[in-house]
mmCIF file of C-alpha atoms in Angstrom:
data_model
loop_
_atom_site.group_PDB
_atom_site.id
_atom_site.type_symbol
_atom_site.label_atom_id
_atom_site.label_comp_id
_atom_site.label_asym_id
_atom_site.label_seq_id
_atom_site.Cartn_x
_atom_site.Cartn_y
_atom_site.Cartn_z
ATOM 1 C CA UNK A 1 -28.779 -25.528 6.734
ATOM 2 C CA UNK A 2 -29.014 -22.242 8.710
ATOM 3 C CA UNK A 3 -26.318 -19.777 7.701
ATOM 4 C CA UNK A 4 -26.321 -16.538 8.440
ATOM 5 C CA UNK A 5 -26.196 -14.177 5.654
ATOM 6 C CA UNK A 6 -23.171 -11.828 7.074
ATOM 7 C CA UNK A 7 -21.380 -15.388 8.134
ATOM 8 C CA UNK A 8 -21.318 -16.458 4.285
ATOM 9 C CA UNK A 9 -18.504 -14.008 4.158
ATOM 10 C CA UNK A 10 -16.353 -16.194 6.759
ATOM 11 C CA UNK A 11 -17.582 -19.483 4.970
ATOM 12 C CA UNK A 12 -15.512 -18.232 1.695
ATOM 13 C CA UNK A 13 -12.368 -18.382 3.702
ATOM 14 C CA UNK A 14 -13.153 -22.383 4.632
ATOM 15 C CA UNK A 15 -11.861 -24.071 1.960
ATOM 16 C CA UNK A 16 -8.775 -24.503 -0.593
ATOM 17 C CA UNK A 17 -8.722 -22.222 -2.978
ATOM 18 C CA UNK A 18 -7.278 -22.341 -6.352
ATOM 19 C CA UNK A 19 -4.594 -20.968 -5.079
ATOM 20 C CA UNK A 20 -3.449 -24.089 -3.175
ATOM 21 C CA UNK A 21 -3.474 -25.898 -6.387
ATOM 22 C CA UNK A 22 -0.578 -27.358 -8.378
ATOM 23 C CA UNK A 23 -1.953 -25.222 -11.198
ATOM 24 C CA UNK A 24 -2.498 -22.179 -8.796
ATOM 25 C CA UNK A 25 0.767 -22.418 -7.374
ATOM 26 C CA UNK A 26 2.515 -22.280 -10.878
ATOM 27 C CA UNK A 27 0.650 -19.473 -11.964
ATOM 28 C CA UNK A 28 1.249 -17.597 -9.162
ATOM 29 C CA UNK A 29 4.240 -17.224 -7.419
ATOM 30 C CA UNK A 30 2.989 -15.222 -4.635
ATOM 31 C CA UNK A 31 0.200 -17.313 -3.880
ATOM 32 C CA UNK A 32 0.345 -17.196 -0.039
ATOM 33 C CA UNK A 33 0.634 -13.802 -0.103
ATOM 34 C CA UNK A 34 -2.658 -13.146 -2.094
ATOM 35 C CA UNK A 35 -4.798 -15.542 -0.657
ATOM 36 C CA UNK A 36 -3.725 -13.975 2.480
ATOM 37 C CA UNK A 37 -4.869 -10.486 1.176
ATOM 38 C CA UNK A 38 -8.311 -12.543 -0.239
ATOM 39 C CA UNK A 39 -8.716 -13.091 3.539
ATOM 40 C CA UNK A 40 -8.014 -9.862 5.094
ATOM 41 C CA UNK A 41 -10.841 -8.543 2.309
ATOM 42 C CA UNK A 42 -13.300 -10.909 3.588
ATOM 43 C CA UNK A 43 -12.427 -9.504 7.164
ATOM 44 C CA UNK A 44 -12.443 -6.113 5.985
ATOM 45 C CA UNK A 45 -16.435 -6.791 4.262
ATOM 46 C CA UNK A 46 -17.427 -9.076 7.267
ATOM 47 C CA UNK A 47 -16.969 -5.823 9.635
ATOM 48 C CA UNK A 48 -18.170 -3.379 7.111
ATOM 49 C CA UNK A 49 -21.128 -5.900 6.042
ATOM 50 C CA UNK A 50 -23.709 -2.442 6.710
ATOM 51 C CA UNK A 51 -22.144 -1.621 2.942
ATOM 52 C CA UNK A 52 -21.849 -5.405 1.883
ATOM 53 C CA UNK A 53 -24.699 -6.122 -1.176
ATOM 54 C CA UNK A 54 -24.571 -9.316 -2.447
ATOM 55 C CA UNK A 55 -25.202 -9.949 -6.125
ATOM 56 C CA UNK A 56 -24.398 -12.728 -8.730
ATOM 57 C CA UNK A 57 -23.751 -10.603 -11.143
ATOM 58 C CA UNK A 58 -21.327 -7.576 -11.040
ATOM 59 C CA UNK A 59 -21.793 -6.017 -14.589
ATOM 60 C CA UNK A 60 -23.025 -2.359 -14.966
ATOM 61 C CA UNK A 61 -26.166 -3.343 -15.867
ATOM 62 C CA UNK A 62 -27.046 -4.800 -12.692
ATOM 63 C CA UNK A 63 -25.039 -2.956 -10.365
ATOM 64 C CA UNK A 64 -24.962 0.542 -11.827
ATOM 65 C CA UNK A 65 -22.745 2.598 -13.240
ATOM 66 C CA UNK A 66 -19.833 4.137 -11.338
ATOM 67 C CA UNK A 67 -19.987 1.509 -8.362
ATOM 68 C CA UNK A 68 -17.100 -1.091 -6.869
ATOM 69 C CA UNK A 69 -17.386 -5.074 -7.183
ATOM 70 C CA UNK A 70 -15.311 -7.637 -5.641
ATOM 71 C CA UNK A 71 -15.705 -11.154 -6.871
ATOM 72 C CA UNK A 72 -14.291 -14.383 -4.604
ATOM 73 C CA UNK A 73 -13.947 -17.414 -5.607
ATOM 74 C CA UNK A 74 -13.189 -20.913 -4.253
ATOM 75 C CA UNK A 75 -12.703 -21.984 -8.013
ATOM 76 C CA UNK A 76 -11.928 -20.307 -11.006
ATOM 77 C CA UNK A 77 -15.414 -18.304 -11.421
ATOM 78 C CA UNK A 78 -16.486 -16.404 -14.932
ATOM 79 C CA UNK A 79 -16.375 -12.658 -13.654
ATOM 80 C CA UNK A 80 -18.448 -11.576 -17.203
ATOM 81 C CA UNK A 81 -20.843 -13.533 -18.291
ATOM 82 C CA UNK A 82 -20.488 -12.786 -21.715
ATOM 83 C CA UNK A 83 -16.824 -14.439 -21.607
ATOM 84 C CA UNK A 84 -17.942 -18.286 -20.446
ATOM 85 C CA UNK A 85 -14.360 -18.607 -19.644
ATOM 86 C CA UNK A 86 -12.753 -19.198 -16.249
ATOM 87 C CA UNK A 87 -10.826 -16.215 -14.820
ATOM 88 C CA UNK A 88 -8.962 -15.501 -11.733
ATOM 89 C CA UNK A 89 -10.364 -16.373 -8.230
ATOM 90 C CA UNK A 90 -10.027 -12.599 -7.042
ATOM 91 C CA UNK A 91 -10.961 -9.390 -9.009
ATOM 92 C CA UNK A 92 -11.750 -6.254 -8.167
ATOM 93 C CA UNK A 93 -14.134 -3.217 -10.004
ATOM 94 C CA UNK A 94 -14.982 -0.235 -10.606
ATOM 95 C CA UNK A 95 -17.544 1.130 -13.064
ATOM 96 C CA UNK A 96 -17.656 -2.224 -15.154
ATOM 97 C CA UNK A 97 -13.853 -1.989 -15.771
ATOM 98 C CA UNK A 98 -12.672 -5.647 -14.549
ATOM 99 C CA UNK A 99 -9.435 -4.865 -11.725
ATOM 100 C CA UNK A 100 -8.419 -8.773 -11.887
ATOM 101 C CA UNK A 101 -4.738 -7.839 -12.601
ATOM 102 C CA UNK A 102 -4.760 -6.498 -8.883
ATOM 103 C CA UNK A 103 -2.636 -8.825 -6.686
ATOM 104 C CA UNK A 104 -4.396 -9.016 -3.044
ATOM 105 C CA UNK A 105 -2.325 -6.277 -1.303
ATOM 106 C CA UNK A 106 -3.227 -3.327 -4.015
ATOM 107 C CA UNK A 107 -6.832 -4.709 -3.947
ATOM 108 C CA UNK A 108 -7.075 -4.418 0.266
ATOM 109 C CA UNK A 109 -5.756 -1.259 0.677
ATOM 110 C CA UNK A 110 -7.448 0.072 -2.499
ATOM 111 C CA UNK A 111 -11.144 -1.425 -0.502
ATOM 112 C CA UNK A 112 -9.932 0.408 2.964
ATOM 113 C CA UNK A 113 -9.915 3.786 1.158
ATOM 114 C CA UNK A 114 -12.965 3.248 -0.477
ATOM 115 C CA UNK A 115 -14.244 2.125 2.746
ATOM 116 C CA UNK A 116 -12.872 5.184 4.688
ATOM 117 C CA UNK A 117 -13.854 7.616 1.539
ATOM 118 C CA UNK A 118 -17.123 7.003 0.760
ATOM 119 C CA UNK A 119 -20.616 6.227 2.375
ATOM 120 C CA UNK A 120 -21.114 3.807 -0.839
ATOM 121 C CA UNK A 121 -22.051 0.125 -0.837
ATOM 122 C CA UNK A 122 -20.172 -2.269 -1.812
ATOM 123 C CA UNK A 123 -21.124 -5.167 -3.819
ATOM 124 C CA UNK A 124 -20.009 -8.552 -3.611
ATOM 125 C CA UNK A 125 -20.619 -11.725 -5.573
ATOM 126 C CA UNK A 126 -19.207 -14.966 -3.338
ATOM 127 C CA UNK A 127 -18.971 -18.270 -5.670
ATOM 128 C CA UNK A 128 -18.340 -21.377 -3.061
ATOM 129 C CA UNK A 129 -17.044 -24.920 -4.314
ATOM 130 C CA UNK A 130 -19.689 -26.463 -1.607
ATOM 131 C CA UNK A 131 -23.064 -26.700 -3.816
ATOM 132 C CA UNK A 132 -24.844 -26.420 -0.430
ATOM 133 C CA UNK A 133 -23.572 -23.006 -0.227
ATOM 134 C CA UNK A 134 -23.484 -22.157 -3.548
ATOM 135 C CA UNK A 135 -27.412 -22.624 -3.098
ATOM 136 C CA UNK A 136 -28.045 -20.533 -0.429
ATOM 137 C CA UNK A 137 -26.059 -18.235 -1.963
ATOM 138 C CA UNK A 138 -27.632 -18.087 -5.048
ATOM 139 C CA UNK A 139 -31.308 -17.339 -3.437
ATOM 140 C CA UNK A 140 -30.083 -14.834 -0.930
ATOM 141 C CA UNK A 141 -28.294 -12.768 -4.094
ATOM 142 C CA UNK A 142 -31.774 -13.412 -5.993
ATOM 143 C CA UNK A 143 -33.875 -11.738 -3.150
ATOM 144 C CA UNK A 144 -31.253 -9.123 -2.709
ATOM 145 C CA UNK A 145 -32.563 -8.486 -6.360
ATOM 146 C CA UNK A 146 -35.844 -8.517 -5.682
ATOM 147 C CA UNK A 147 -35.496 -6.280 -2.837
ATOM 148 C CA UNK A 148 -33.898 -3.686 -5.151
ATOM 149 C CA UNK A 149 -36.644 -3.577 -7.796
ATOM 150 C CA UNK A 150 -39.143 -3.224 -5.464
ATOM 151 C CA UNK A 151 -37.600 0.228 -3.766
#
């Protein structure tokens, strides 16, 4: 399968999320309302995708110090590795300090002005349900790494 890397963004929006769960929808009251944000961010990347770097791992140590993070998920994803336990589906960072408390709205209008502010890039680590995906993912995040230790 043939995906193009930019279209991966639009692939995140194609399935349920955990917020259409039973479990999702108890948690979360306003779960329409925040995957709805979820998807305006993916919009919001998908047209800024110049800034978009993909990674599979958003800690400091791989992304730098002092630099935002957004992590989507189709399925409760572990944001930090060192904690192998399953967090929210949306979070939002900046310098390492996890922003998963941010309900979609903050978190979109926070990204616009960091958008409109800066020249910085963004990065973004995408963790699909489909393993297909997940795959192609995976490799396009690990030559996105390569890519970087070779500049």
């Amino acid at each position: 399968m043939s995906v193009d890397t930019r279209d991966l963004l639009l692939k995140m929006k194609e399935h349920d999320f955990v917020y259409d769960s039973k479990i999702g929808k108890m948690v979360n009251k306003n779960h329409e309302e925040d995957k709805d944000y979820v998807f305006k961010i993916l919009d919001l990347l998908y047209k800024n995708f110049h800034r978009v770097k993909y990674v599979d791992d958003l800690s400091p140590s791989v992304i730098g110090k002092n630099k935002w993070g957004i992590l989507i998920s189709q399925k409760y994803a572990v944001m930090d590795k060192r904690f192998p336990l399953p967090q929210v589906p949306f979070s939002i960072q900046y310098d390492g300090l996890m922003g998963s408390l941010f309900r979609g709205k903050p978190a979109y209008l926070m990204l616009i002005g960091f958008l409109q502010e800066t020249e910085e890039e963004i990065y973004v680590s995408l963790n699909f349900k489909d393993e297909e995906y997940r795959k192609i993912y995976k490799k396009l995040s690990k030559d996105n790494e390569l890519k970087s230790k070779i500049k």
